[in-house]
mmCIF file of C-alpha atoms in Angstrom:
data_model
loop_
_atom_site.group_PDB
_atom_site.id
_atom_site.type_symbol
_atom_site.label_atom_id
_atom_site.label_comp_id
_atom_site.label_asym_id
_atom_site.label_seq_id
_atom_site.Cartn_x
_atom_site.Cartn_y
_atom_site.Cartn_z
ATOM 1 C CA PHE W 1 0.000 0.000 0.000
ATOM 2 C CA VAL W 2 1.424 3.367 -1.034
ATOM 3 C CA PHE W 3 0.661 6.292 1.210
ATOM 4 C CA PRO W 4 -0.536 9.335 -0.730
ATOM 5 C CA ALA W 5 1.008 12.720 -0.315
ATOM 6 C CA ALA W 6 -0.387 14.831 2.518
ATOM 7 C CA GLN W 7 -3.444 16.867 1.626
ATOM 8 C CA PRO W 8 -5.627 19.440 3.389
ATOM 9 C CA THR W 9 -8.203 18.294 5.937
ATOM 10 C CA GLY W 10 -11.226 16.700 4.221
ATOM 11 C CA GLN W 11 -12.307 13.809 2.016
ATOM 12 C CA HIS W 12 -10.723 13.115 -1.320
ATOM 13 C CA TRP W 13 -11.886 10.576 -3.909
ATOM 14 C CA ARG W 14 -9.552 8.271 -5.737
ATOM 15 C CA VAL W 15 -10.238 5.327 -8.009
ATOM 16 C CA GLY W 16 -11.679 2.660 -5.716
ATOM 17 C CA HIS W 17 -10.814 4.589 -2.533
ATOM 18 C CA LEU W 18 -11.994 7.405 -0.303
ATOM 19 C CA ASP W 19 -9.153 9.221 1.515
ATOM 20 C CA THR W 20 -9.783 11.256 4.662
ATOM 21 C CA PHE W 21 -7.172 13.644 6.062
ATOM 22 C CA LYS W 22 -7.284 15.437 9.449
ATOM 23 C CA ASN W 23 -4.450 17.763 10.514
ATOM 24 C CA ILE W 24 -3.138 17.605 14.105
ATOM 25 C CA GLU W 25 -2.310 20.980 15.527
ATOM 26 C CA LEU W 26 -0.400 21.925 18.707
ATOM 27 C CA ALA W 27 0.015 25.476 19.913
ATOM 28 C CA GLY W 28 -1.245 26.703 16.561
ATOM 29 C CA GLU W 29 1.152 24.630 14.533
ATOM 30 C CA VAL W 30 0.458 21.535 12.404
ATOM 31 C CA ILE W 31 2.565 18.768 13.889
ATOM 32 C CA GLY W 32 1.052 15.923 11.919
ATOM 33 C CA ALA W 33 -1.991 14.454 10.202
ATOM 34 C CA VAL W 34 -4.372 11.527 10.529
ATOM 35 C CA TYR W 35 -4.993 9.645 7.313
ATOM 36 C CA LEU W 36 -7.822 7.121 6.765
ATOM 37 C CA ALA W 37 -8.065 5.152 3.527
ATOM 38 C CA THR W 38 -11.407 3.493 2.772
ATOM 39 C CA ASP W 39 -11.660 0.734 0.168
ATOM 40 C CA LEU W 40 -14.892 1.219 -1.870
ATOM 41 C CA GLY W 41 -14.832 -2.247 -3.393
ATOM 42 C CA GLU W 42 -17.272 -3.673 -0.826
ATOM 43 C CA ILE W 43 -19.695 -0.806 -1.402
ATOM 44 C CA ARG W 44 -19.440 -1.310 -5.135
ATOM 45 C CA ARG W 45 -20.127 -4.998 -4.749
ATOM 46 C CA ARG W 46 -23.126 -4.239 -2.506
ATOM 47 C CA ILE W 47 -24.477 -1.793 -5.080
ATOM 48 C CA TRP W 48 -24.262 -4.435 -7.789
ATOM 49 C CA ARG W 49 -25.796 -7.001 -5.476
ATOM 50 C CA TYR W 50 -28.638 -4.621 -4.576
ATOM 51 C CA ALA W 51 -29.133 -3.815 -8.252
ATOM 52 C CA ALA W 52 -29.362 -7.526 -9.029
ATOM 53 C CA ILE W 53 -31.818 -8.021 -6.179
ATOM 54 C CA VAL W 54 -33.909 -5.082 -7.391
ATOM 55 C CA GLY W 55 -33.819 -6.460 -10.956
ATOM 56 C CA VAL W 56 -34.934 -9.892 -9.754
ATOM 57 C CA LEU W 57 -37.677 -8.293 -7.707
ATOM 58 C CA LEU W 58 -38.833 -6.238 -10.700
ATOM 59 C CA ILE W 59 -38.935 -9.341 -12.867
ATOM 60 C CA ALA W 60 -40.791 -11.268 -10.157
ATOM 61 C CA CYS W 61 -43.246 -8.397 -9.644
ATOM 62 C CA SER W 62 -43.792 -8.163 -13.410
ATOM 63 C CA LEU W 63 -44.542 -11.871 -13.600
ATOM 64 C CA VAL W 64 -46.906 -11.587 -10.635
ATOM 65 C CA ALA W 65 -48.593 -8.561 -12.242
ATOM 66 C CA LEU W 66 -48.900 -10.452 -15.522
ATOM 67 C CA GLY W 67 -50.492 -13.389 -13.737
ATOM 68 C CA LEU W 68 -52.869 -11.080 -11.876
ATOM 69 C CA ALA W 69 -53.730 -9.266 -15.107
ATOM 70 C CA SER W 70 -54.506 -12.567 -16.814
ATOM 71 C CA ARG W 71 -56.661 -13.557 -13.875
ATOM 72 C CA LEU W 72 -58.409 -10.191 -13.729
ATOM 73 C CA GLN W 73 -59.012 -10.310 -17.472
ATOM 74 C CA LYS W 74 -61.145 -13.389 -16.974
ATOM 75 C CA ILE W 75 -62.941 -11.772 -14.064
ATOM 76 C CA ILE W 76 -63.435 -8.244 -15.485
ATOM 77 C CA SER W 77 -62.355 -7.880 -19.089
ATOM 78 C CA GLN W 78 -63.852 -11.116 -20.404
ATOM 79 C CA PRO W 79 -67.401 -10.402 -19.107
ATOM 80 C CA ILE W 80 -67.196 -6.907 -20.599
ATOM 81 C CA GLU W 81 -66.109 -8.359 -23.938
ATOM 82 C CA ASP W 82 -68.962 -10.895 -23.778
ATOM 83 C CA LEU W 83 -71.411 -8.095 -22.977
ATOM 84 C CA ALA W 84 -70.122 -6.021 -25.900
ATOM 85 C CA GLN W 85 -70.473 -9.053 -28.201
ATOM 86 C CA THR W 86 -74.039 -9.581 -27.011
ATOM 87 C CA VAL W 87 -74.854 -5.920 -27.662
ATOM 88 C CA ALA W 88 -73.411 -6.211 -31.187
ATOM 89 C CA THR W 89 -75.465 -9.368 -31.843
ATOM 90 C CA VAL W 90 -78.677 -7.693 -30.700
ATOM 91 C CA ALA W 91 -77.944 -4.567 -32.761
ATOM 92 C CA THR W 92 -77.138 -6.413 -36.003
ATOM 93 C CA GLU W 93 -79.494 -9.407 -35.865
ATOM 94 C CA LYS W 94 -82.376 -7.791 -33.899
ATOM 95 C CA ASN W 95 -82.455 -10.991 -31.856
ATOM 96 C CA TYR W 96 -83.736 -10.163 -28.376
ATOM 97 C CA ALA W 97 -83.635 -13.775 -27.216
ATOM 98 C CA VAL W 98 -79.868 -13.763 -26.606
ATOM 99 C CA ARG W 99 -78.553 -13.156 -23.095
ATOM 100 C CA ALA W 100 -75.227 -12.003 -21.677
ATOM 101 C CA HIS W 101 -73.441 -14.593 -19.506
ATOM 102 C CA LYS W 102 -73.065 -13.616 -15.854
ATOM 103 C CA GLU W 103 -69.790 -14.553 -14.138
ATOM 104 C CA SER W 104 -70.157 -13.008 -10.657
ATOM 105 C CA ASP W 105 -72.492 -11.125 -8.338
ATOM 106 C CA ASP W 106 -70.463 -7.909 -8.212
ATOM 107 C CA GLU W 107 -71.271 -4.560 -9.873
ATOM 108 C CA LEU W 108 -70.546 -6.024 -13.304
ATOM 109 C CA GLY W 109 -72.854 -8.943 -12.553
ATOM 110 C CA ARG W 110 -75.651 -6.551 -11.600
ATOM 111 C CA LEU W 111 -75.037 -4.625 -14.798
ATOM 112 C CA ILE W 112 -75.409 -7.830 -16.820
ATOM 113 C CA ASP W 113 -78.597 -8.697 -14.913
ATOM 114 C CA GLY W 114 -80.040 -5.279 -15.769
ATOM 115 C CA PHE W 115 -79.092 -5.682 -19.428
ATOM 116 C CA ASN W 116 -80.677 -9.145 -19.591
ATOM 117 C CA GLU W 117 -83.827 -7.818 -17.918
ATOM 118 C CA MET W 118 -84.023 -5.053 -20.506
ATOM 119 C CA LEU W 119 -83.681 -7.623 -23.300
ATOM 120 C CA ALA W 120 -86.439 -9.718 -21.725
ATOM 121 C CA GLN W 121 -88.819 -6.738 -21.654
ATOM 122 C CA ILE W 122 -87.979 -5.826 -25.244
ATOM 123 C CA GLN W 123 -88.535 -9.455 -26.275
ATOM 124 C CA VAL W 124 -91.976 -9.475 -24.634
ATOM 125 C CA ARG W 125 -92.946 -6.225 -26.362
ATOM 126 C CA ASP W 126 -91.554 -7.441 -29.675
ATOM 127 C CA ALA W 127 -93.576 -10.652 -29.398
ATOM 128 C CA ALA W 128 -96.708 -8.622 -28.580
ATOM 129 C CA LEU W 129 -96.107 -6.378 -31.590
ATOM 130 C CA GLN W 130 -95.565 -9.422 -33.790
ATOM 131 C CA ARG W 131 -98.832 -10.980 -32.587
ATOM 132 C CA THR W 132 -100.655 -7.711 -33.233
ATOM 133 C CA GLN W 133 -99.149 -7.495 -36.703
ATOM 134 C CA ASP W 134 -100.156 -11.098 -37.437
ATOM 135 C CA GLU W 135 -103.690 -10.377 -36.234
ATOM 136 C CA LEU W 136 -103.884 -7.252 -38.386
ATOM 137 C CA GLU W 137 -102.661 -9.170 -41.419
ATOM 138 C CA THR W 138 -105.271 -11.858 -40.747
ATOM 139 C CA ARG W 139 -107.979 -9.208 -40.454
ATOM 140 C CA VAL W 140 -106.807 -7.559 -43.670
ATOM 141 C CA VAL W 141 -107.030 -10.902 -45.465
ATOM 142 C CA GLN W 142 -110.490 -11.518 -44.023
ATOM 143 C CA ARG W 143 -111.692 -8.017 -44.897
ATOM 144 C CA THR W 144 -110.250 -8.354 -48.399
ATOM 145 C CA SER W 145 -112.076 -11.661 -48.821
ATOM 146 C CA GLN W 146 -115.309 -10.138 -47.498
ATOM 147 C CA LEU W 147 -114.910 -7.137 -49.790
ATOM 148 C CA ALA W 148 -114.321 -9.403 -52.769
ATOM 149 C CA GLN W 149 -117.447 -11.393 -51.877
ATOM 150 C CA ALA W 150 -119.446 -8.179 -51.462
ATOM 151 C CA GLN W 151 -118.195 -6.915 -54.808
ATOM 152 C CA ALA W 152 -119.150 -10.219 -56.415
ATOM 153 C CA ARG W 153 -122.670 -10.045 -54.914
ATOM 154 C CA PHE W 154 -123.030 -6.408 -55.946
ATOM 155 C CA LYS W 155 -121.948 -7.199 -59.510
ATOM 156 C CA PHE W 156 -124.355 -10.124 -59.670
ATOM 157 C CA ILE W 157 -127.267 -7.975 -58.493
ATOM 158 C CA PHE W 158 -126.159 -5.010 -60.606
ATOM 159 C CA ASP W 159 -126.012 -7.151 -63.744
ATOM 160 C CA SER W 160 -129.175 -9.128 -62.999
ATOM 161 C CA VAL W 161 -131.805 -6.560 -62.064
ATOM 162 C CA PRO W 162 -134.134 -5.536 -64.938
ATOM 163 C CA VAL W 163 -134.061 -1.879 -63.856
ATOM 164 C CA GLY W 164 -131.555 0.381 -65.533
ATOM 165 C CA ILE W 165 -128.847 1.533 -63.148
ATOM 166 C CA SER W 166 -126.018 3.975 -63.802
ATOM 167 C CA LEU W 167 -123.268 5.160 -61.513
ATOM 168 C CA VAL W 168 -122.374 8.783 -62.266
ATOM 169 C CA GLU W 169 -120.358 11.604 -60.800
ATOM 170 C CA ALA W 170 -122.118 14.299 -58.820
ATOM 171 C CA ASP W 171 -121.669 16.863 -61.640
ATOM 172 C CA ASP W 172 -123.540 14.505 -64.023
ATOM 173 C CA VAL W 173 -120.872 14.877 -66.669
ATOM 174 C CA LYS W 174 -119.603 11.326 -66.957
ATOM 175 C CA GLN W 175 -121.107 7.926 -66.263
ATOM 176 C CA HIS W 176 -118.708 5.466 -64.657
ATOM 177 C CA LEU W 177 -120.734 2.268 -64.841
ATOM 178 C CA ILE W 178 -124.084 1.112 -66.282
ATOM 179 C CA ASN W 179 -125.755 -2.294 -66.026
ATOM 180 C CA PRO W 180 -126.976 -4.430 -68.953
ATOM 181 C CA ALA W 181 -130.597 -3.347 -68.377
ATOM 182 C CA HIS W 182 -129.530 0.279 -68.840
ATOM 183 C CA GLU W 183 -127.804 -0.655 -72.087
ATOM 184 C CA ARG W 184 -130.985 -2.357 -73.369
ATOM 185 C CA ILE W 185 -133.160 0.600 -72.413
ATOM 186 C CA THR W 186 -130.980 3.349 -73.904
ATOM 187 C CA GLY W 187 -129.094 1.463 -76.592
ATOM 188 C CA VAL W 188 -125.899 3.052 -75.277
ATOM 189 C CA SER W 189 -123.010 0.683 -74.609
ATOM 190 C CA ALA W 190 -120.838 0.841 -71.487
ATOM 191 C CA ALA W 191 -117.925 2.237 -73.522
ATOM 192 C CA GLU W 192 -120.083 4.995 -74.977
ATOM 193 C CA ALA W 193 -121.673 5.802 -71.622
ATOM 194 C CA SER W 194 -118.258 6.745 -70.175
ATOM 195 C CA ARG W 195 -117.930 9.633 -72.641
ATOM 196 C CA PRO W 196 -118.944 13.127 -71.499
ATOM 197 C CA GLY W 197 -122.515 14.071 -72.448
ATOM 198 C CA ALA W 198 -123.667 10.498 -73.194
ATOM 199 C CA PHE W 199 -126.158 10.586 -70.325
ATOM 200 C CA GLN W 200 -127.730 13.793 -71.649
ATOM 201 C CA ARG W 201 -127.870 12.531 -75.268
ATOM 202 C CA ALA W 202 -129.641 9.339 -74.203
ATOM 203 C CA SER W 203 -132.284 11.228 -72.208
ATOM 204 C CA HIS W 204 -135.448 12.856 -73.530
ATOM 205 C CA PRO W 205 -134.906 16.647 -73.442
ATOM 206 C CA ASP W 206 -137.985 17.361 -71.349
ATOM 207 C CA ASP W 207 -137.324 14.559 -68.860
ATOM 208 C CA TYR W 208 -133.608 15.398 -68.653
ATOM 209 C CA ARG W 209 -134.373 18.893 -67.345
ATOM 210 C CA ARG W 210 -136.879 17.457 -64.857
ATOM 211 C CA GLN W 211 -134.422 14.809 -63.685
ATOM 212 C CA MET W 212 -131.654 17.372 -63.274
ATOM 213 C CA ALA W 213 -133.964 19.332 -61.003
ATOM 214 C CA LEU W 214 -134.580 16.198 -58.940
ATOM 215 C CA ALA W 215 -130.825 15.443 -58.886
ATOM 216 C CA GLN W 216 -129.814 18.758 -57.329
ATOM 217 C CA PRO W 217 -129.695 17.372 -53.727
ATOM 218 C CA PHE W 218 -127.439 14.585 -55.028
ATOM 219 C CA ILE W 219 -125.218 17.081 -56.831
ATOM 220 C CA ARG W 220 -124.936 19.159 -53.659
ATOM 221 C CA ASN W 221 -123.906 15.988 -51.751
ATOM 222 C CA GLU W 222 -126.993 16.205 -49.575
ATOM 223 C CA VAL W 223 -127.947 12.612 -50.484
ATOM 224 C CA ASP W 224 -125.901 9.709 -51.820
ATOM 225 C CA HIS W 225 -128.500 8.414 -54.303
ATOM 226 C CA TYR W 226 -131.782 9.242 -55.990
ATOM 227 C CA SER W 227 -134.261 7.528 -58.364
ATOM 228 C CA ALA W 228 -136.477 8.850 -61.108
ATOM 229 C CA GLU W 229 -138.641 7.476 -63.892
ATOM 230 C CA LYS W 230 -138.189 9.185 -67.227
ATOM 231 C CA ARG W 231 -138.050 8.701 -70.955
ATOM 232 C CA TYR W 232 -134.962 7.635 -72.858
ATOM 233 C CA LEU W 233 -134.271 8.084 -76.554
ATOM 234 C CA HIS W 234 -133.148 4.683 -77.821
ATOM 235 C CA ARG W 235 -130.532 4.465 -80.540
ATOM 236 C CA ASP W 236 -133.185 3.278 -82.977
ATOM 237 C CA GLY W 237 -135.279 6.411 -82.318
ATOM 238 C CA THR W 238 -137.925 4.870 -80.100
ATOM 239 C CA VAL W 239 -138.841 6.362 -76.736
ATOM 240 C CA VAL W 240 -138.372 3.987 -73.809
ATOM 241 C CA TRP W 241 -139.487 4.542 -70.210
ATOM 242 C CA GLY W 242 -137.033 3.643 -67.556
#
């Protein structure tokens, strides 16, 4: 070991050492010095050992955290992912019969229970709406069938009665429909009767004015029908009562 040269009182760093000098004074004069040399190798080795221990602890803590995260993912993240998947299924397929799977009775479990209860209520309402729609469709079919039967009966009666019948607009300009008896009486076909003025041309002039006077309540929409007996001018020139 080589003693260093004397230095002022204090600590001085060297490579691998810490030197401490303390002067000894007597009657105001420096008569000597105390020198302490400290080897820093042990401290350095402890630092490396502590660093290794800290590194091992960090690795161990990371592994523990990873294991806990994997465990918590099954407890927390996985139910949330399942709930999100259920929401996506309901939104895309409109299937309210699916349910989210409950893993625990914590806050997340209560959330899933509330979501499933909401789906159950929506399913009940959807089923009620579907039944109502089915009933309405059945009624529409029935009413359509009844209307078709009524139209068939009306056409049978309309075509069979010997009295001339014509369906006209309130302004008496155009006939929409006449029955075969009306065609025989007037000699005017159904195609001709739909032309403007055909009703007036087929009527006797005197009786047409009288009938128009009787038809005024019908024209003013005060009544939905009226009847009158009058003379028609047949195509062959004969006068026919109808």
